[in-house]
PDB file of C-alpha atoms in Angstrom:
ATOM      1  CA  GLU A   1    -110.783 -35.037 -15.022  1.00 59.00           C
ATOM      2  CA  ASP A   2    -108.089 -32.951 -16.685  1.00 60.00           C
ATOM      3  CA  GLN A   3    -104.803 -32.921 -14.851  1.00 88.00           C
ATOM      4  CA  VAL A   4    -101.684 -30.892 -15.376  1.00 93.00           C
ATOM      5  CA  THR A   5     -98.525 -31.611 -13.391  1.00 95.00           C
ATOM      6  CA  GLN A   6     -95.402 -29.513 -13.571  1.00 96.00           C
ATOM      7  CA  SER A   7     -91.946 -30.507 -12.392  1.00 96.00           C
ATOM      8  CA  PRO A   8     -89.778 -29.612 -10.705  1.00 96.00           C
ATOM      9  CA  GLU A   9     -91.576 -27.253  -8.334  1.00 95.00           C
ATOM     10  CA  ALA A  10     -88.447 -25.130  -8.070  1.00 96.00           C
ATOM     11  CA  LEU A  11     -85.204 -25.003 -10.038  1.00 97.00           C
ATOM     12  CA  ARG A  12     -82.032 -23.056  -9.377  1.00 97.00           C
ATOM     13  CA  LEU A  13     -79.557 -22.659 -12.223  1.00 97.00           C
ATOM     14  CA  GLN A  14     -76.293 -20.861 -12.685  1.00 97.00           C
ATOM     15  CA  GLU A  15     -76.249 -18.316 -15.478  1.00 97.00           C
ATOM     16  CA  GLY A  16     -75.525 -20.184 -18.709  1.00 97.00           C
ATOM     17  CA  GLU A  17     -76.583 -23.576 -17.326  1.00 97.00           C
ATOM     18  CA  SER A  18     -79.223 -24.985 -19.687  1.00 97.00           C
ATOM     19  CA  SER A  19     -82.116 -27.094 -18.401  1.00 97.00           C
ATOM     20  CA  SER A  20     -85.713 -28.154 -19.060  1.00 98.00           C
ATOM     21  CA  LEU A  21     -89.019 -27.788 -17.287  1.00 98.00           C
ATOM     22  CA  ASN A  22     -91.658 -30.476 -17.606  1.00 98.00           C
ATOM     23  CA  CYS A  23     -95.431 -30.335 -17.964  1.00 97.00           C
ATOM     24  CA  SER A  24     -97.299 -33.627 -18.089  1.00 97.00           C
ATOM     25  CA  TYR A  25    -100.998 -33.689 -18.839  1.00 95.00           C
ATOM     26  CA  THR A  26    -103.971 -35.994 -19.078  1.00 92.00           C
ATOM     27  CA  VAL A  27    -106.867 -34.658 -21.134  1.00 84.00           C
ATOM     28  CA  SER A  28    -109.391 -36.254 -23.421  1.00 80.00           C
ATOM     29  CA  GLY A  29    -108.618 -34.429 -26.625  1.00 85.00           C
ATOM     30  CA  LEU A  30    -106.019 -31.688 -26.374  1.00 88.00           C
ATOM     31  CA  ARG A  31    -107.073 -28.475 -28.052  1.00 89.00           C
ATOM     32  CA  GLY A  32    -104.010 -26.501 -27.036  1.00 91.00           C
ATOM     33  CA  LEU A  33    -101.157 -26.374 -24.533  1.00 94.00           C
ATOM     34  CA  PHE A  34    -100.017 -22.980 -23.310  1.00 95.00           C
ATOM     35  CA  TRP A  35     -96.888 -21.752 -21.573  1.00 97.00           C
ATOM     36  CA  TYR A  36     -96.904 -18.576 -19.495  1.00 97.00           C
ATOM     37  CA  ARG A  37     -94.299 -16.680 -17.545  1.00 97.00           C
ATOM     38  CA  GLN A  38     -95.254 -15.030 -14.259  1.00 97.00           C
ATOM     39  CA  ASP A  39     -93.107 -12.491 -12.448  1.00 96.00           C
ATOM     40  CA  PRO A  40     -93.682 -11.784  -8.726  1.00 93.00           C
ATOM     41  CA  GLY A  41     -96.694  -9.549  -8.149  1.00 91.00           C
ATOM     42  CA  LYS A  42     -97.786  -9.699 -11.785  1.00 94.00           C
ATOM     43  CA  GLY A  43    -100.210 -11.632 -13.922  1.00 95.00           C
ATOM     44  CA  PRO A  44     -99.125 -14.477 -16.203  1.00 96.00           C
ATOM     45  CA  GLU A  45     -97.660 -13.413 -19.538  1.00 95.00           C
ATOM     46  CA  PHE A  46     -98.255 -15.543 -22.626  1.00 94.00           C
ATOM     47  CA  LEU A  47     -95.248 -17.317 -24.142  1.00 96.00           C
ATOM     48  CA  PHE A  48     -96.337 -20.144 -26.466  1.00 94.00           C
ATOM     49  CA  THR A  49     -99.237 -22.190 -27.751  1.00 94.00           C
ATOM     50  CA  LEU A  50     -98.685 -25.765 -28.961  1.00 95.00           C
ATOM     51  CA  TYR A  51    -101.400 -27.750 -30.691  1.00 92.00           C
ATOM     52  CA  SER A  52    -100.105 -31.150 -31.730  1.00 91.00           C
ATOM     53  CA  ALA A  53     -97.430 -33.694 -30.884  1.00 93.00           C
ATOM     54  CA  GLY A  54     -94.120 -32.898 -32.531  1.00 95.00           C
ATOM     55  CA  GLU A  55     -94.725 -29.180 -32.633  1.00 96.00           C
ATOM     56  CA  GLU A  56     -91.990 -26.819 -31.415  1.00 97.00           C
ATOM     57  CA  LYS A  57     -91.947 -23.075 -30.755  1.00 96.00           C
ATOM     58  CA  GLU A  58     -88.971 -20.844 -29.948  1.00 96.00           C
ATOM     59  CA  LYS A  59     -88.510 -17.412 -28.473  1.00 94.00           C
ATOM     60  CA  GLU A  60     -85.065 -16.107 -27.590  1.00 94.00           C
ATOM     61  CA  ARG A  61     -83.588 -18.592 -25.067  1.00 96.00           C
ATOM     62  CA  LEU A  62     -86.829 -20.555 -24.687  1.00 97.00           C
ATOM     63  CA  LYS A  63     -88.029 -23.511 -26.735  1.00 98.00           C
ATOM     64  CA  ALA A  64     -91.249 -25.392 -26.095  1.00 98.00           C
ATOM     65  CA  THR A  65     -91.920 -28.900 -27.371  1.00 98.00           C
ATOM     66  CA  LEU A  66     -94.963 -31.162 -27.209  1.00 97.00           C
ATOM     67  CA  THR A  67     -95.567 -34.896 -27.146  1.00 94.00           C
ATOM     68  CA  LYS A  68     -98.831 -36.781 -26.626  1.00 91.00           C
ATOM     69  CA  LYS A  69     -98.361 -36.815 -22.856  1.00 93.00           C
ATOM     70  CA  GLU A  70     -96.089 -33.932 -21.953  1.00 96.00           C
ATOM     71  CA  SER A  71     -94.480 -30.680 -22.914  1.00 98.00           C
ATOM     72  CA  PHE A  72     -91.002 -29.406 -22.191  1.00 98.00           C
ATOM     73  CA  LEU A  73     -89.802 -25.852 -21.865  1.00 98.00           C
ATOM     74  CA  HIS A  74     -86.105 -25.843 -22.674  1.00 98.00           C
ATOM     75  CA  ILE A  75     -84.053 -22.911 -21.435  1.00 97.00           C
ATOM     76  CA  THR A  76     -80.722 -22.470 -23.198  1.00 97.00           C
ATOM     77  CA  ALA A  77     -77.944 -20.459 -21.543  1.00 97.00           C
ATOM     78  CA  PRO A  78     -80.339 -18.724 -19.125  1.00 97.00           C
ATOM     79  CA  LYS A  79     -79.759 -15.251 -17.739  1.00 97.00           C
ATOM     80  CA  PRO A  80     -80.859 -13.845 -14.362  1.00 97.00           C
ATOM     81  CA  GLU A  81     -83.712 -12.010 -16.094  1.00 97.00           C
ATOM     82  CA  ASP A  82     -85.200 -15.402 -16.991  1.00 97.00           C
ATOM     83  CA  SER A  83     -85.966 -15.914 -13.306  1.00 98.00           C
ATOM     84  CA  ALA A  84     -89.734 -16.273 -12.937  1.00 97.00           C
ATOM     85  CA  THR A  85     -92.460 -18.841 -12.400  1.00 97.00           C
ATOM     86  CA  TYR A  86     -93.339 -20.723 -15.556  1.00 98.00           C
ATOM     87  CA  LEU A  87     -96.904 -21.970 -15.860  1.00 97.00           C
ATOM     88  CA  CYS A  88     -98.304 -24.621 -18.151  1.00 96.00           C
ATOM     89  CA  ALA A  89    -101.998 -24.805 -19.056  1.00 94.00           C
ATOM     90  CA  VAL A  90    -104.092 -27.067 -21.265  1.00 92.00           C
ATOM     91  CA  GLN A  91    -107.387 -26.640 -23.025  1.00 89.00           C
ATOM     92  CA  GLU A  92    -109.498 -29.672 -23.781  1.00 84.00           C
ATOM     93  CA  GLY A  93    -111.431 -29.768 -27.030  1.00 74.00           C
ATOM     94  CA  SER A  94    -114.849 -28.838 -25.678  1.00 70.00           C
ATOM     95  CA  ALA A  95    -113.777 -26.915 -22.577  1.00 72.00           C
ATOM     96  CA  ARG A  96    -114.281 -23.187 -22.170  1.00 75.00           C
ATOM     97  CA  GLN A  97    -111.364 -22.796 -19.795  1.00 82.00           C
ATOM     98  CA  LEU A  98    -107.697 -23.420 -19.270  1.00 88.00           C
ATOM     99  CA  THR A  99    -106.526 -25.930 -16.668  1.00 90.00           C
ATOM    100  CA  PHE A 100    -103.277 -24.761 -15.101  1.00 92.00           C
ATOM    101  CA  GLY A 101    -100.428 -26.585 -13.452  1.00 94.00           C
ATOM    102  CA  SER A 102     -98.983 -25.206 -10.222  1.00 94.00           C
ATOM    103  CA  GLY A 103     -95.864 -23.891 -11.931  1.00 95.00           C
ATOM    104  CA  THR A 104     -92.086 -24.170 -11.766  1.00 97.00           C
ATOM    105  CA  GLN A 105     -90.257 -21.396  -9.962  1.00 96.00           C
ATOM    106  CA  LEU A 106     -86.994 -20.792 -11.826  1.00 98.00           C
ATOM    107  CA  THR A 107     -84.113 -18.887 -10.281  1.00 98.00           C
ATOM    108  CA  VAL A 108     -81.057 -18.093 -12.389  1.00 97.00           C
ATOM    109  CA  LEU A 109     -78.053 -17.032 -10.345  1.00 97.00           C
ATOM    110  CA  PRO A 110     -75.452 -14.651 -11.807  1.00 95.00           C
TER     111      PRO A 110
ATOM    112  CA  ASN B   1    -101.561   0.774 -23.061  1.00 63.00           C
ATOM    113  CA  ALA B   2    -104.139  -1.784 -24.186  1.00 72.00           C
ATOM    114  CA  GLY B   3    -104.741  -4.577 -21.768  1.00 94.00           C
ATOM    115  CA  VAL B   4    -106.663  -5.802 -18.742  1.00 97.00           C
ATOM    116  CA  THR B   5    -107.029  -3.444 -15.779  1.00 97.00           C
ATOM    117  CA  GLN B   6    -107.889  -4.724 -12.331  1.00 97.00           C
ATOM    118  CA  THR B   7    -108.772  -2.663  -9.273  1.00 96.00           C
ATOM    119  CA  PRO B   8    -108.016  -2.558  -6.432  1.00 97.00           C
ATOM    120  CA  LYS B   9    -104.518  -4.065  -6.270  1.00 96.00           C
ATOM    121  CA  PHE B  10    -104.807  -4.841  -2.572  1.00 97.00           C
ATOM    122  CA  GLN B  11    -107.782  -5.256  -0.262  1.00 97.00           C
ATOM    123  CA  VAL B  12    -108.370  -6.351   3.323  1.00 97.00           C
ATOM    124  CA  LEU B  13    -111.880  -7.410   4.290  1.00 97.00           C
ATOM    125  CA  LYS B  14    -113.470  -8.569   7.486  1.00 97.00           C
ATOM    126  CA  THR B  15    -115.343 -11.858   7.502  1.00 97.00           C
ATOM    127  CA  GLY B  16    -118.882 -11.302   6.260  1.00 97.00           C
ATOM    128  CA  GLN B  17    -118.187  -8.140   4.324  1.00 97.00           C
ATOM    129  CA  SER B  18    -118.963  -7.902   0.635  1.00 96.00           C
ATOM    130  CA  MET B  19    -117.018  -6.239  -2.134  1.00 96.00           C
ATOM    131  CA  THR B  20    -116.580  -6.064  -5.887  1.00 97.00           C
ATOM    132  CA  LEU B  21    -113.332  -6.652  -7.736  1.00 98.00           C
ATOM    133  CA  GLN B  22    -113.266  -4.648 -10.929  1.00 98.00           C
ATOM    134  CA  CYS B  23    -111.947  -5.834 -14.296  1.00 98.00           C
ATOM    135  CA  ALA B  24    -111.906  -3.882 -17.545  1.00 97.00           C
ATOM    136  CA  GLN B  25    -110.332  -4.607 -20.942  1.00 97.00           C
ATOM    137  CA  ASP B  26    -109.977  -2.360 -23.956  1.00 96.00           C
ATOM    138  CA  MET B  27    -109.172  -4.980 -26.593  1.00 94.00           C
ATOM    139  CA  ASN B  28    -112.785  -5.731 -27.567  1.00 93.00           C
ATOM    140  CA  HIS B  29    -112.349  -9.291 -26.328  1.00 94.00           C
ATOM    141  CA  GLU B  30    -115.486 -11.405 -26.110  1.00 93.00           C
ATOM    142  CA  TYR B  31    -114.144 -13.939 -23.610  1.00 93.00           C
ATOM    143  CA  MET B  32    -113.383 -12.895 -20.036  1.00 95.00           C
ATOM    144  CA  SER B  33    -112.709 -14.960 -16.959  1.00 95.00           C
ATOM    145  CA  TRP B  34    -111.775 -14.798 -13.289  1.00 97.00           C
ATOM    146  CA  TYR B  35    -109.154 -17.041 -11.698  1.00 97.00           C
ATOM    147  CA  ARG B  36    -107.852 -17.311  -8.186  1.00 97.00           C
ATOM    148  CA  GLN B  37    -104.268 -18.293  -7.441  1.00 96.00           C
ATOM    149  CA  ASP B  38    -103.300 -20.031  -4.233  1.00 93.00           C
ATOM    150  CA  PRO B  39     -99.856 -21.373  -3.281  1.00 86.00           C
ATOM    151  CA  GLY B  40     -99.229 -24.862  -4.656  1.00 79.00           C
ATOM    152  CA  MET B  41    -102.635 -25.072  -6.350  1.00 81.00           C
ATOM    153  CA  GLY B  42    -102.196 -23.217  -9.605  1.00 85.00           C
ATOM    154  CA  LEU B  43    -104.794 -20.950 -11.119  1.00 94.00           C
ATOM    155  CA  ARG B  44    -108.402 -22.092 -10.712  1.00 94.00           C
ATOM    156  CA  LEU B  45    -111.319 -20.769 -12.728  1.00 94.00           C
ATOM    157  CA  ILE B  46    -114.115 -19.061 -10.779  1.00 96.00           C
ATOM    158  CA  HIS B  47    -116.477 -17.727 -13.466  1.00 96.00           C
ATOM    159  CA  TYR B  48    -116.249 -16.886 -17.122  1.00 95.00           C
ATOM    160  CA  SER B  49    -118.174 -15.052 -19.828  1.00 95.00           C
ATOM    161  CA  VAL B  50    -118.269 -15.613 -23.588  1.00 92.00           C
ATOM    162  CA  GLY B  51    -119.932 -12.276 -24.282  1.00 92.00           C
ATOM    163  CA  ALA B  52    -122.116  -9.528 -22.848  1.00 93.00           C
ATOM    164  CA  GLY B  53    -125.062 -11.001 -20.983  1.00 94.00           C
ATOM    165  CA  ILE B  54    -123.602 -14.540 -20.898  1.00 94.00           C
ATOM    166  CA  THR B  55    -121.814 -15.959 -17.863  1.00 95.00           C
ATOM    167  CA  ASP B  56    -121.100 -19.434 -16.537  1.00 94.00           C
ATOM    168  CA  GLN B  57    -119.482 -21.132 -13.578  1.00 95.00           C
ATOM    169  CA  GLY B  58    -115.971 -22.461 -13.452  1.00 92.00           C
ATOM    170  CA  GLU B  59    -114.269 -24.857 -11.073  1.00 90.00           C
ATOM    171  CA  VAL B  60    -114.692 -22.888  -7.818  1.00 95.00           C
ATOM    172  CA  PRO B  61    -117.749 -20.582  -8.121  1.00 96.00           C
ATOM    173  CA  ASN B  62    -119.190 -20.796  -4.595  1.00 96.00           C
ATOM    174  CA  GLY B  63    -119.243 -17.463  -2.759  1.00 95.00           C
ATOM    175  CA  TYR B  64    -118.752 -15.424  -5.921  1.00 97.00           C
ATOM    176  CA  ASN B  65    -121.095 -13.722  -8.330  1.00 97.00           C
ATOM    177  CA  VAL B  66    -120.526 -12.145 -11.755  1.00 97.00           C
ATOM    178  CA  SER B  67    -122.404 -10.236 -14.417  1.00 96.00           C
ATOM    179  CA  ARG B  68    -121.412  -8.958 -17.856  1.00 97.00           C
ATOM    180  CA  SER B  69    -123.433  -5.955 -18.976  1.00 96.00           C
ATOM    181  CA  THR B  70    -120.809  -4.630 -21.415  1.00 96.00           C
ATOM    182  CA  THR B  71    -118.025  -6.183 -23.509  1.00 96.00           C
ATOM    183  CA  GLU B  72    -115.413  -4.197 -21.576  1.00 97.00           C
ATOM    184  CA  ASP B  73    -116.282  -4.929 -17.941  1.00 97.00           C
ATOM    185  CA  PHE B  74    -116.503  -8.129 -15.914  1.00 98.00           C
ATOM    186  CA  PRO B  75    -116.786  -7.454 -12.172  1.00 98.00           C
ATOM    187  CA  LEU B  76    -116.461 -10.193  -9.550  1.00 98.00           C
ATOM    188  CA  ARG B  77    -118.572  -9.877  -6.413  1.00 97.00           C
ATOM    189  CA  LEU B  78    -117.811 -11.508  -3.107  1.00 96.00           C
ATOM    190  CA  LEU B  79    -121.152 -11.904  -1.385  1.00 91.00           C
ATOM    191  CA  SER B  80    -120.008 -12.580   2.203  1.00 96.00           C
ATOM    192  CA  ALA B  81    -116.240 -12.804   2.521  1.00 96.00           C
ATOM    193  CA  ALA B  82    -114.682 -15.785   4.275  1.00 97.00           C
ATOM    194  CA  PRO B  83    -111.031 -16.426   5.250  1.00 97.00           C
ATOM    195  CA  SER B  84    -110.954 -19.220   2.636  1.00 96.00           C
ATOM    196  CA  GLN B  85    -111.326 -16.522  -0.021  1.00 97.00           C
ATOM    197  CA  THR B  86    -107.953 -15.036   0.878  1.00 97.00           C
ATOM    198  CA  SER B  87    -106.111 -15.320  -2.424  1.00 97.00           C
ATOM    199  CA  VAL B  88    -104.773 -13.469  -5.428  1.00 97.00           C
ATOM    200  CA  TYR B  89    -107.437 -12.894  -8.059  1.00 98.00           C
ATOM    201  CA  PHE B  90    -106.699 -12.539 -11.760  1.00 98.00           C
ATOM    202  CA  CYS B  91    -108.960 -11.422 -14.536  1.00 97.00           C
ATOM    203  CA  ALA B  92    -108.161 -12.610 -18.047  1.00 96.00           C
ATOM    204  CA  SER B  93    -109.529 -11.922 -21.508  1.00 95.00           C
ATOM    205  CA  SER B  94    -109.117 -13.253 -25.031  1.00 92.00           C
ATOM    206  CA  SER B  95    -110.584 -12.811 -28.481  1.00 88.00           C
ATOM    207  CA  ALA B  96    -112.177 -16.245 -28.284  1.00 81.00           C
ATOM    208  CA  VAL B  97    -112.573 -19.159 -25.899  1.00 75.00           C
ATOM    209  CA  ILE B  98    -109.885 -20.958 -27.880  1.00 74.00           C
ATOM    210  CA  ALA B  99    -107.377 -18.225 -28.539  1.00 76.00           C
ATOM    211  CA  PRO B 100    -104.145 -18.905 -30.441  1.00 77.00           C
ATOM    212  CA  ARG B 101    -102.303 -16.356 -28.319  1.00 79.00           C
ATOM    213  CA  GLY B 102    -103.808 -17.510 -25.081  1.00 83.00           C
ATOM    214  CA  TYR B 103    -105.294 -15.156 -22.542  1.00 91.00           C
ATOM    215  CA  THR B 104    -104.232 -11.647 -21.501  1.00 94.00           C
ATOM    216  CA  PHE B 105    -104.125 -11.373 -17.728  1.00 96.00           C
ATOM    217  CA  GLY B 106    -104.467  -8.383 -15.456  1.00 97.00           C
ATOM    218  CA  SER B 107    -101.934  -7.675 -12.737  1.00 96.00           C
ATOM    219  CA  GLY B 108    -104.124  -9.161 -10.014  1.00 97.00           C
ATOM    220  CA  THR B 109    -105.911  -8.202  -6.799  1.00 97.00           C
ATOM    221  CA  ARG B 110    -104.428  -9.502  -3.556  1.00 97.00           C
ATOM    222  CA  LEU B 111    -107.313 -10.078  -1.135  1.00 97.00           C
ATOM    223  CA  THR B 112    -106.971 -10.851   2.552  1.00 97.00           C
ATOM    224  CA  VAL B 113    -110.027 -11.786   4.609  1.00 97.00           C
ATOM    225  CA  VAL B 114    -109.555 -11.550   8.373  1.00 97.00           C
TER     226      VAL B 114
END
């Protein structure tokens, strides 16, 4: 059974304090790993797709990386507007769905 | 703006009542799906559709029904509401089951069953 585990559950950072969020997964044949951002009261918003180990994607202060067992979302010099819940999801080769982790709630204090 | 539209945004039901959550997209996406989000459990797939006339069950389908008569619309029906169905429901769509840009989500329907 596919499993996706995100850690930590919650993270509080000072503005400018860089850190990383973790997403570990166990699937039989990864087709894609997705990162989403979710603001309170809204639906998840797509950030990145990673397909193979060693791949990296960047967008502003965010950088996602992928290994064979986990993915990291690195946040460099975060700002208060980066506060949100970050969700990780995986898609197995033959699956017609995404399997989501429970998310990391990030709070960036000014 | 193009995207996924869900209605209503909020709903309170009594146990045993039925209702339909509406979902519409204007991006001509073939793949549509319904997820529920509960605290600490992540998003779980209820039902999905790979095109008009084709639907299938996800991880937690019991108590829910779907149909897909058009590409644009994918309503979710609660047959007889139960308190365990209190949750936030999200509809999502994409151009394909395996979509490079992931899924586009609606803003959700917050359902409370009393």
